[in-house]
PDB file of C-alpha atoms in Angstrom:
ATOM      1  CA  UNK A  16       8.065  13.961   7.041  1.00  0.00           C
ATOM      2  CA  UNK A  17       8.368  11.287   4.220  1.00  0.00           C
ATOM      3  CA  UNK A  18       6.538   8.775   6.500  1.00  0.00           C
ATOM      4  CA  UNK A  19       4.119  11.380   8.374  1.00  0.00           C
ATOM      5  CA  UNK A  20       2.759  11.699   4.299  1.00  0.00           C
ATOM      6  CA  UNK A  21       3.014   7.499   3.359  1.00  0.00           C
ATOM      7  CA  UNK A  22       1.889   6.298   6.875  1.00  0.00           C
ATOM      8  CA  UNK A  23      -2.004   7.703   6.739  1.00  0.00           C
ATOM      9  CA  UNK A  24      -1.793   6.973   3.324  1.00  0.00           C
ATOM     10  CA  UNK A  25      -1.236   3.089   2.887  1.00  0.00           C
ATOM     11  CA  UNK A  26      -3.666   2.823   5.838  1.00  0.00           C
ATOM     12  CA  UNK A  27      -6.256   4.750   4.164  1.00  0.00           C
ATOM     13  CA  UNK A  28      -5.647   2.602   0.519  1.00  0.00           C
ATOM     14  CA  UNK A  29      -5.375  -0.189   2.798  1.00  0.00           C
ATOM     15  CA  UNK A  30      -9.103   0.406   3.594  1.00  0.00           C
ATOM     16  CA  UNK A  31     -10.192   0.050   0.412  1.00  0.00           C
ATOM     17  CA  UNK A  32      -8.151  -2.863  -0.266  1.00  0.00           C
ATOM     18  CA  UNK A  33      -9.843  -4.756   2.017  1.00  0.00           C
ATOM     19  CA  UNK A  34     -13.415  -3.652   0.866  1.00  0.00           C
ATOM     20  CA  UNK A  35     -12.037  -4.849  -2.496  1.00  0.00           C
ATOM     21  CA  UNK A  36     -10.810  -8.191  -1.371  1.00  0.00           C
ATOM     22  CA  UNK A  37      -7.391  -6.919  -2.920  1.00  0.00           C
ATOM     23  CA  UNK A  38      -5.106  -7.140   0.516  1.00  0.00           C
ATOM     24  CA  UNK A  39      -2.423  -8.640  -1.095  1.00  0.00           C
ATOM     25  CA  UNK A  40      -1.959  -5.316  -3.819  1.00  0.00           C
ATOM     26  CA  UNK A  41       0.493  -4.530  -1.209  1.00  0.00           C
ATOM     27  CA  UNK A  42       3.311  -6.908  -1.369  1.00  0.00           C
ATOM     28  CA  UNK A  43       2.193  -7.555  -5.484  1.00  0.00           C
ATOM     29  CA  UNK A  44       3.176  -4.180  -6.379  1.00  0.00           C
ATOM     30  CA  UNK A  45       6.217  -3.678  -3.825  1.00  0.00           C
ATOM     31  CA  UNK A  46       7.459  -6.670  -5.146  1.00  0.00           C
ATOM     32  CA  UNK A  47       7.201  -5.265  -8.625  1.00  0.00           C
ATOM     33  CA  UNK A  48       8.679  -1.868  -7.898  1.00  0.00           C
ATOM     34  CA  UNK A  49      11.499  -3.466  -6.015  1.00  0.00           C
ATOM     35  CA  UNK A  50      11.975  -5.470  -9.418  1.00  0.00           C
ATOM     36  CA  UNK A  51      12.370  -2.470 -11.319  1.00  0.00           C
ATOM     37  CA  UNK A  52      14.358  -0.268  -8.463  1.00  0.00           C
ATOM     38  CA  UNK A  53      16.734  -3.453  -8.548  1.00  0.00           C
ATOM     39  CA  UNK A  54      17.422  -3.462 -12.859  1.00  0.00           C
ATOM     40  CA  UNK A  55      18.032   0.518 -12.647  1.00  0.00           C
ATOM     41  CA  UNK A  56      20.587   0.178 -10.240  1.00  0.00           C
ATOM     42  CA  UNK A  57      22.586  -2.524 -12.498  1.00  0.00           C
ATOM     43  CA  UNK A  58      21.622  -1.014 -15.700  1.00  0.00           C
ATOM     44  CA  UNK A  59      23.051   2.664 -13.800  1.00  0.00           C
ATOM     45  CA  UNK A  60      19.365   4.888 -14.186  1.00  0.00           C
ATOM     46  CA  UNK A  61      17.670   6.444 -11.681  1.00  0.00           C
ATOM     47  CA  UNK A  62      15.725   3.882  -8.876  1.00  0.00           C
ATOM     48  CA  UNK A  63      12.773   5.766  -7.544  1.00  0.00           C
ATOM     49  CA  UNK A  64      11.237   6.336 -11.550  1.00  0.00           C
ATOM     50  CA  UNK A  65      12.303   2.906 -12.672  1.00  0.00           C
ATOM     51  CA  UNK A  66      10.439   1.477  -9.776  1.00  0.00           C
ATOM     52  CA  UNK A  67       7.151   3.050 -10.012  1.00  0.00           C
ATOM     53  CA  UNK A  68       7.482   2.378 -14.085  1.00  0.00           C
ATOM     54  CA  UNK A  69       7.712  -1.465 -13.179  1.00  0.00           C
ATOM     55  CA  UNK A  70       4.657  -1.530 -10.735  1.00  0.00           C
ATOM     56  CA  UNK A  71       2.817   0.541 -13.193  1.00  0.00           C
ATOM     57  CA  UNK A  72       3.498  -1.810 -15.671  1.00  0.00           C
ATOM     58  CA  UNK A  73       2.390  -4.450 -13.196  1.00  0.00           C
ATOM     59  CA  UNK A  74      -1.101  -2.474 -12.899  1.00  0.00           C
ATOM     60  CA  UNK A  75      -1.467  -2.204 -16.210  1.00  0.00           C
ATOM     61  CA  UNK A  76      -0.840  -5.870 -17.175  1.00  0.00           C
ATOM     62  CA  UNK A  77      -3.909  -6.490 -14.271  1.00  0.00           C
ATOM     63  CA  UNK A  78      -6.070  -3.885 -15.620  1.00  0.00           C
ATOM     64  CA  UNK A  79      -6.154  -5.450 -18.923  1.00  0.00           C
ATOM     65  CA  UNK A  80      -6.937  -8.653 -17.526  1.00  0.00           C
ATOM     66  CA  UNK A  81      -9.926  -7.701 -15.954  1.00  0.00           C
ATOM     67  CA  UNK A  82      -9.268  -9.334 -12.845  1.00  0.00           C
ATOM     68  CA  UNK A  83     -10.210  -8.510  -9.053  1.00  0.00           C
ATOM     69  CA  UNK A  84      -8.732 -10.158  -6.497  1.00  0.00           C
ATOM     70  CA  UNK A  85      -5.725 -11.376  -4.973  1.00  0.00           C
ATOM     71  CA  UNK A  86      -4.658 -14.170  -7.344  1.00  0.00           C
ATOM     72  CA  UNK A  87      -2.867 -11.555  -9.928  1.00  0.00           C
ATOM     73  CA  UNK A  88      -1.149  -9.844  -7.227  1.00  0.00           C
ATOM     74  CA  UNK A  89       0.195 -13.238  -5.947  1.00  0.00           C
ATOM     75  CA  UNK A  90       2.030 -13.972  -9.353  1.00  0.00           C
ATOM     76  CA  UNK A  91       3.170 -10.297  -9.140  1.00  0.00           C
ATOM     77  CA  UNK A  92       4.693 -11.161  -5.799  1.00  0.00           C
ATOM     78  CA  UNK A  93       6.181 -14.493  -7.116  1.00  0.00           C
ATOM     79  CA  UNK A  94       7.378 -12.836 -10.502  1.00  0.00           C
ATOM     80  CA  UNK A  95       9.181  -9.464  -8.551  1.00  0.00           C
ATOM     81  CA  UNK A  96      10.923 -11.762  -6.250  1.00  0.00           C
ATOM     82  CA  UNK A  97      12.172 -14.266  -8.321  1.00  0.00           C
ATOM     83  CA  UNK A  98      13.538 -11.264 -10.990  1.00  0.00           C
ATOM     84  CA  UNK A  99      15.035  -9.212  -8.152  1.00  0.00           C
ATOM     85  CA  UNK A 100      16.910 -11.984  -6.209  1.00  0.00           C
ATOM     86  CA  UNK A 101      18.124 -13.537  -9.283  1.00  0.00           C
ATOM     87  CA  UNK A 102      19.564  -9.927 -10.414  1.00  0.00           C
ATOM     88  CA  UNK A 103      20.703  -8.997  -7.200  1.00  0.00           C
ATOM     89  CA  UNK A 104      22.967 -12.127  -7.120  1.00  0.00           C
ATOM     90  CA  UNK A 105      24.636 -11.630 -10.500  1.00  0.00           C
ATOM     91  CA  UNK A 106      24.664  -7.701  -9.915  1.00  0.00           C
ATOM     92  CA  UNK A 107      26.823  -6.826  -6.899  1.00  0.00           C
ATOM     93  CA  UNK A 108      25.324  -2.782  -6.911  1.00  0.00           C
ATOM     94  CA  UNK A 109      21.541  -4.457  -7.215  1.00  0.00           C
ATOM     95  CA  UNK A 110      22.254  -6.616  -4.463  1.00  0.00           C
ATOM     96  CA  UNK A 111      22.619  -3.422  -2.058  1.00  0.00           C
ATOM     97  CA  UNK A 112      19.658  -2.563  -3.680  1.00  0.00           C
ATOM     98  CA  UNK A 113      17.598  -5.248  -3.077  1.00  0.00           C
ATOM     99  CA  UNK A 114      18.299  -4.943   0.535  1.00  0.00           C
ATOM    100  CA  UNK A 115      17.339  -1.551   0.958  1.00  0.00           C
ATOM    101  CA  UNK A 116      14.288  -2.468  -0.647  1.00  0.00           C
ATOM    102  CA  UNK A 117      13.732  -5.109   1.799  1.00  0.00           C
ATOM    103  CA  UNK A 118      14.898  -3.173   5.154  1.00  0.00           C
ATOM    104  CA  UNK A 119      13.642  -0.086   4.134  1.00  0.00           C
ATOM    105  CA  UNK A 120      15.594   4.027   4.268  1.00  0.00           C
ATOM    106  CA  UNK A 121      13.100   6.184   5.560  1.00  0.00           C
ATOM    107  CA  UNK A 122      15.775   7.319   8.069  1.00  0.00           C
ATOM    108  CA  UNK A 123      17.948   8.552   4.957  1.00  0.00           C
ATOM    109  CA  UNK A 124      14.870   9.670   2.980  1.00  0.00           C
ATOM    110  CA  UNK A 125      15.900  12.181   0.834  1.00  0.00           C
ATOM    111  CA  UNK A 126      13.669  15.768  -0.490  1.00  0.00           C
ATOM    112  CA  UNK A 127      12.757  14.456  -3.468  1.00  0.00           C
ATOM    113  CA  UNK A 128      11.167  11.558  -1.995  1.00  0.00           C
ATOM    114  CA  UNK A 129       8.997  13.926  -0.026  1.00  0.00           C
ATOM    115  CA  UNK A 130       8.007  15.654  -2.596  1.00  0.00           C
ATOM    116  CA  UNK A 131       6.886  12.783  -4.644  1.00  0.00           C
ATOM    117  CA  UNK A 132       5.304  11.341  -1.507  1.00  0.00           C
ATOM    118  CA  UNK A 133       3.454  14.416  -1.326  1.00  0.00           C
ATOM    119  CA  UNK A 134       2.462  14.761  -4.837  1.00  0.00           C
ATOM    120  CA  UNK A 135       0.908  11.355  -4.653  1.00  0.00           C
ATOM    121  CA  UNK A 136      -0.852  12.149  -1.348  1.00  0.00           C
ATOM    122  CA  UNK A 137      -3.025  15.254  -2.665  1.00  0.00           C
ATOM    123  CA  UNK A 138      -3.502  13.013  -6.093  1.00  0.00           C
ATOM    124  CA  UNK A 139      -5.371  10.428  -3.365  1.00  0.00           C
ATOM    125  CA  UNK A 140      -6.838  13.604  -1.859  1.00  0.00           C
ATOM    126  CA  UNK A 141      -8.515  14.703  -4.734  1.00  0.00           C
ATOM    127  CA  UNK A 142      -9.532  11.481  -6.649  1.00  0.00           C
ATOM    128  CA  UNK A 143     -10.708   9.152  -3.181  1.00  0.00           C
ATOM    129  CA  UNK A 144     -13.958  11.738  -3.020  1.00  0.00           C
ATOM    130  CA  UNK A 145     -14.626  10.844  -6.274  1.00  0.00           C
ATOM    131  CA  UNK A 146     -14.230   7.533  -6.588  1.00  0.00           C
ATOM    132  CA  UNK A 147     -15.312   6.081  -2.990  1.00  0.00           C
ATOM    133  CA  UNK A 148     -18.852   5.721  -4.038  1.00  0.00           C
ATOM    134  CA  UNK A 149     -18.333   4.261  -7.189  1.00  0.00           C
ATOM    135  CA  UNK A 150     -15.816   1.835  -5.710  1.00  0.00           C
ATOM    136  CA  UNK A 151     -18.854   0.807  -2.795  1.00  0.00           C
ATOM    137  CA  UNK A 152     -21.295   0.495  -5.460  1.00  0.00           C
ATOM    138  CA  UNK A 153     -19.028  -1.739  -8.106  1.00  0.00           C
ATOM    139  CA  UNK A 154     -18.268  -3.536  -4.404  1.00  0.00           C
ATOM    140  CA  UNK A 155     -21.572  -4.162  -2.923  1.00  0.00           C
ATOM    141  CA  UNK A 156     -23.992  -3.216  -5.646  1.00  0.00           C
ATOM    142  CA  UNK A 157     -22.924  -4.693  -8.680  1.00  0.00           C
ATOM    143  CA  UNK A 158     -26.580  -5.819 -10.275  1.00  0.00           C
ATOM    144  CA  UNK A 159     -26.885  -1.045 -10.268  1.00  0.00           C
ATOM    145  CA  UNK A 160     -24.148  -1.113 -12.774  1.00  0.00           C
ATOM    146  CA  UNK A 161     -25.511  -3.876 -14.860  1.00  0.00           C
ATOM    147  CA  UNK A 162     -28.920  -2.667 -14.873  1.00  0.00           C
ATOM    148  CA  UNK A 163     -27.652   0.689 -16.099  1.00  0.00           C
ATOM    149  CA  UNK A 164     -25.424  -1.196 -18.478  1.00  0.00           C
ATOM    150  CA  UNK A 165     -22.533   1.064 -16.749  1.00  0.00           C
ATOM    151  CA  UNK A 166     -18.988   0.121 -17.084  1.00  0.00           C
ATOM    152  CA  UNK A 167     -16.817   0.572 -14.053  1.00  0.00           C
ATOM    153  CA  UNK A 168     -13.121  -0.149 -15.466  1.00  0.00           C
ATOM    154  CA  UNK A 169     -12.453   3.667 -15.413  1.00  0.00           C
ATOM    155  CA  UNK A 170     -12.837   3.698 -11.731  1.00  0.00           C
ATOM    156  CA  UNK A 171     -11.421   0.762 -10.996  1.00  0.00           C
ATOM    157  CA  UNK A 172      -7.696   1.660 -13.327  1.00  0.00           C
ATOM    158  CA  UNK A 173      -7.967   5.136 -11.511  1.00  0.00           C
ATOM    159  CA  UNK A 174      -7.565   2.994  -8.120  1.00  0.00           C
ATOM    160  CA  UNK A 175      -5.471   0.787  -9.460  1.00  0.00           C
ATOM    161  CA  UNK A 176      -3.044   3.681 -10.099  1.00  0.00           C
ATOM    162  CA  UNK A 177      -3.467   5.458  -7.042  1.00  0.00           C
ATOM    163  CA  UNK A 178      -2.269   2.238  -5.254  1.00  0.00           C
ATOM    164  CA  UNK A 179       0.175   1.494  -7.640  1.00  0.00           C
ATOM    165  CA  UNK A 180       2.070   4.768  -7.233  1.00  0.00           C
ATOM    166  CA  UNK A 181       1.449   4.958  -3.613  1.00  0.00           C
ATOM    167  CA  UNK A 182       3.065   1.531  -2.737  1.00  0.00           C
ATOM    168  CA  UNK A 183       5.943   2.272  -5.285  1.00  0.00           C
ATOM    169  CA  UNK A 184       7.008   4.977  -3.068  1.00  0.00           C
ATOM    170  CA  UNK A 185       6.230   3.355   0.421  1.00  0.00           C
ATOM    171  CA  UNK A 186       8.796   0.677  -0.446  1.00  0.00           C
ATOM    172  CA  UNK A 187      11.669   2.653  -1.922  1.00  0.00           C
ATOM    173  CA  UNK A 188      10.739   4.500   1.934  1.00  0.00           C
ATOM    174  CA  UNK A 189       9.712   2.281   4.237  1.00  0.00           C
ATOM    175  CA  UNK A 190      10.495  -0.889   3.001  1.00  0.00           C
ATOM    176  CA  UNK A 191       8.645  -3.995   1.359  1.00  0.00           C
ATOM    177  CA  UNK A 192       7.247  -5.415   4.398  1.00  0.00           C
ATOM    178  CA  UNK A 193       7.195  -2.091   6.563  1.00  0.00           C
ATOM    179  CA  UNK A 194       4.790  -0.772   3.540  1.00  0.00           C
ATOM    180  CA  UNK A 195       2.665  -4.275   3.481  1.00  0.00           C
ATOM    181  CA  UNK A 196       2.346  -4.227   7.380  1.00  0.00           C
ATOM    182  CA  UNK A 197       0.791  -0.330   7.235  1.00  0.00           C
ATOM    183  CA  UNK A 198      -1.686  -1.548   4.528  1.00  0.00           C
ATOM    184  CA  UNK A 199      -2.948  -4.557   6.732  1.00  0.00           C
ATOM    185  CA  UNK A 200      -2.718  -3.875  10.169  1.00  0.00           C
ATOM    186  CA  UNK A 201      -4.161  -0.244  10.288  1.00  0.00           C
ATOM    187  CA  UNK A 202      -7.339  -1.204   8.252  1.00  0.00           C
ATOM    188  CA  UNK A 203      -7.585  -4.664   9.751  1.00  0.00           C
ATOM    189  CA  UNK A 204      -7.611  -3.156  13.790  1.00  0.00           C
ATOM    190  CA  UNK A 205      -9.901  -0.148  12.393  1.00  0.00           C
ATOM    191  CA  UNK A 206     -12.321  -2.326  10.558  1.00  0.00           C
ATOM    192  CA  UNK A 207     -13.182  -4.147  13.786  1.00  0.00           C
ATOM    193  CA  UNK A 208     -13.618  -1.066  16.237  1.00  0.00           C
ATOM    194  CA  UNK A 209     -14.887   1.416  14.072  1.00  0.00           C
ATOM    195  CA  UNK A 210     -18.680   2.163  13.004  1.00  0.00           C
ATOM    196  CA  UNK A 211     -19.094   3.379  10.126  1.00  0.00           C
ATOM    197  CA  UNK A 212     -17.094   3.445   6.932  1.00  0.00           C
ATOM    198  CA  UNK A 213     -15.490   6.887   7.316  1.00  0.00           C
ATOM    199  CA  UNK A 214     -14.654   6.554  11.185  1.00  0.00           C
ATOM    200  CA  UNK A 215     -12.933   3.332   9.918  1.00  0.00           C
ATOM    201  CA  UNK A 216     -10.727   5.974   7.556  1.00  0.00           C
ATOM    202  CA  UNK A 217     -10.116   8.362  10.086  1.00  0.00           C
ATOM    203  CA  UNK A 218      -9.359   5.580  12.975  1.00  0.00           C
ATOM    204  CA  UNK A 219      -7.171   3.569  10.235  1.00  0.00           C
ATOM    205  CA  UNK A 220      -5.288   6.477   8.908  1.00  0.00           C
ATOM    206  CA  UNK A 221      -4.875   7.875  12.999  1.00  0.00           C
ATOM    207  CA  UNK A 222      -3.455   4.536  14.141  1.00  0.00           C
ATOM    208  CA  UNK A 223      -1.025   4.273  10.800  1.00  0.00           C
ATOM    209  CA  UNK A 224       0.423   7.886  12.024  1.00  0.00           C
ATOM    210  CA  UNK A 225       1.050   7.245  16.055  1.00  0.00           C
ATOM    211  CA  UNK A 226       2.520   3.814  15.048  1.00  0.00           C
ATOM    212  CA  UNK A 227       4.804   5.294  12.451  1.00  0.00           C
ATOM    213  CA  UNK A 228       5.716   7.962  14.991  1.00  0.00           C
ATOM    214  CA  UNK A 229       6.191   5.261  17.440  1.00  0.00           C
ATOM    215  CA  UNK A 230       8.716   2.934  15.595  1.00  0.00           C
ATOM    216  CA  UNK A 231      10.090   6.353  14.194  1.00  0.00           C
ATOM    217  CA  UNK A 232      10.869   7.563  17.942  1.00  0.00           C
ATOM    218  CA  UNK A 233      12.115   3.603  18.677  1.00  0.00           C
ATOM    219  CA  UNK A 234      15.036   2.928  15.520  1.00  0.00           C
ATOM    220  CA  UNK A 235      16.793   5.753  16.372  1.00  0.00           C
ATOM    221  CA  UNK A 236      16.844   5.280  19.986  1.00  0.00           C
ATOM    222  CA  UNK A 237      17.509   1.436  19.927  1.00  0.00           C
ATOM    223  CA  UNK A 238      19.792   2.286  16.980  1.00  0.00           C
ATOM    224  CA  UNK A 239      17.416  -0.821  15.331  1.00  0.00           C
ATOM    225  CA  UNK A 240      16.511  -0.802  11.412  1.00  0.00           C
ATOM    226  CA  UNK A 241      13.329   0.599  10.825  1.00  0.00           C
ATOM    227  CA  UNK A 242      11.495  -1.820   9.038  1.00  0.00           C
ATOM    228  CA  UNK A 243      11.467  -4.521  11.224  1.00  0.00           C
ATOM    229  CA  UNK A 244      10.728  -1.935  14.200  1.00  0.00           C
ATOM    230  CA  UNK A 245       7.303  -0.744  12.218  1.00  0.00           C
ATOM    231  CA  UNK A 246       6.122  -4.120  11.928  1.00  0.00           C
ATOM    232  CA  UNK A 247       6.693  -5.128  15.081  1.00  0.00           C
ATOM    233  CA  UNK A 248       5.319  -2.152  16.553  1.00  0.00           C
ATOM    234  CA  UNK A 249       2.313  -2.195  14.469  1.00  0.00           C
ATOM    235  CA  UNK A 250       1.636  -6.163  15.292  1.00  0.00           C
ATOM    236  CA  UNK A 251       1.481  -4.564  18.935  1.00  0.00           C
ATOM    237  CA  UNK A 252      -1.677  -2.738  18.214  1.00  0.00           C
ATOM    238  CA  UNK A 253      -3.660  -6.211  16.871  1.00  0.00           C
ATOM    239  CA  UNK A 254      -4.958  -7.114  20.695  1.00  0.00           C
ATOM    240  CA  UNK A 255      -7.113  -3.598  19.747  1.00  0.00           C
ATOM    241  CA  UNK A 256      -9.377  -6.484  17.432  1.00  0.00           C
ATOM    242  CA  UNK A 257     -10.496  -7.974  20.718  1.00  0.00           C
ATOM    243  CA  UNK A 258     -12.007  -4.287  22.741  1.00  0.00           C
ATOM    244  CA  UNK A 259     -15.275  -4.967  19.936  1.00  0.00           C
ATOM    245  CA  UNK A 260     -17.531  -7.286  19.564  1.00  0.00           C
ATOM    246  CA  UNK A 261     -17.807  -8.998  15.794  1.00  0.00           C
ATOM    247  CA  UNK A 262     -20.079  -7.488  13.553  1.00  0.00           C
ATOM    248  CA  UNK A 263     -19.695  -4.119  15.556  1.00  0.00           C
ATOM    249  CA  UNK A 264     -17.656  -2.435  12.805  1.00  0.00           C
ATOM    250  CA  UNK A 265     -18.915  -0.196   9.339  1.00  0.00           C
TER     251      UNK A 265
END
């Protein structure tokens, strides 16, 4: 249930990313929350809340900057890994940590993951309506805000939450790279085959939920970990790119 909530999810943020330029969110945040999952468990307070603290720290830090783009979310990635790997190998309780954040539980997820999965989900239900076409017209019509001498960093923090919190709990779930493979691949297949910006969020989130079930259905039978089963079972679904033509896709 954890991942039927996280899959559509990070495919649907995953979406957006892309319209944003901002792919790399993904593994910047993950990174970050695996950072802070990884200093609760030597410093003995609870993972899941110290995680999503650190990547909303991370968020915030990027906010304030001002900057869009994947060049802040690189040094994120650089800065999480370096912390967490150099904890984990003077810490010998953060070192199981830091492997679970890498491999990924999501078949030991617990209830109070679910719930926070699900708390996070209807947040994105209720604030994606509202922001999409502010996003698409900071994204494609930027001159509309300046003429109207509109500021758009209230949209853009409210996103930059959402995704923040969302990837949080898709690695303490799925994993660091399980989590960065559902933002890419879903969006990346769906923005080639689709037509039209909302059949690419329907198609997206639909492909993030039969691969999920897939690799799901696969670890347990093959007795294989998870993680690496979801990415290699959503790397399966990237020969989809070729069934369209380029420039086919909304």
């Amino acid at each position: 249930m954890v991942g039927l909530v996280l899959a559509p999810l990070a495919a649907v943020l995953g979406c957006w990313l892309r319209v944003r330029d901002e792919w790399l969110a993904c593994l910047g945040y993950t990174h970050a929350a695996g950072a802070g999952g990884v200093l609760a468990a030597a410093i003995h307070v609870p993972m899941l809340p110290a995680a999503m603290a650190a990547a909303c720290a991370a968020g915030g830090v990027k906010a304030a900057l001002g900057r869009v783009g994947n060049e802040a979310f690189a040094v994120m990635l650089l800065s999480g890994w370096a912390f967490a790997l150099l904890l984990a190998a003077n810490h010998p309780r953060a070192d199981v940590v830091g492997r679970v954040f890498l491999d990924g539980q999501i078949l030991f997820a617990s209830r109070d993951q679910l719930w926070v999965a699900l708390g996070v989900a209807v947040v994105a239900l209720a604030s994606l309506p509202v922001l999409s076409r502010r996003l698409l017209r900071q994204r494609f019509q930027p001159a509309h805000h300046r003429a109207n001498r509109r500021t758009h960093w209230a949209s853009g923090l409210a996103f930059d939450l959402l995704v923040v919190l969302s990837m949080a709990v898709c690695s303490m779930a799925m994993g660091v790279m399980a989590a960065f493979a559902m933002v890419l691949v879903p969006a990346w297949v769906a923005w080639r085959l689709a037509r039209g910006w909302h059949m690419t969020l329907w198609l997206s989130a639909g492909l993030a939920v039969i691969a999920y079930l897939c690799a799901f259905l696969l670890a347990i039978l093959l007795d294989q970990p998870f993680g690496p089963v979801m990415v290699a079972v959503l790397l399966t679904g990237l020969p989809l790119r070729l069934l369209s033509r380029p420039g086919t896709s909304g």
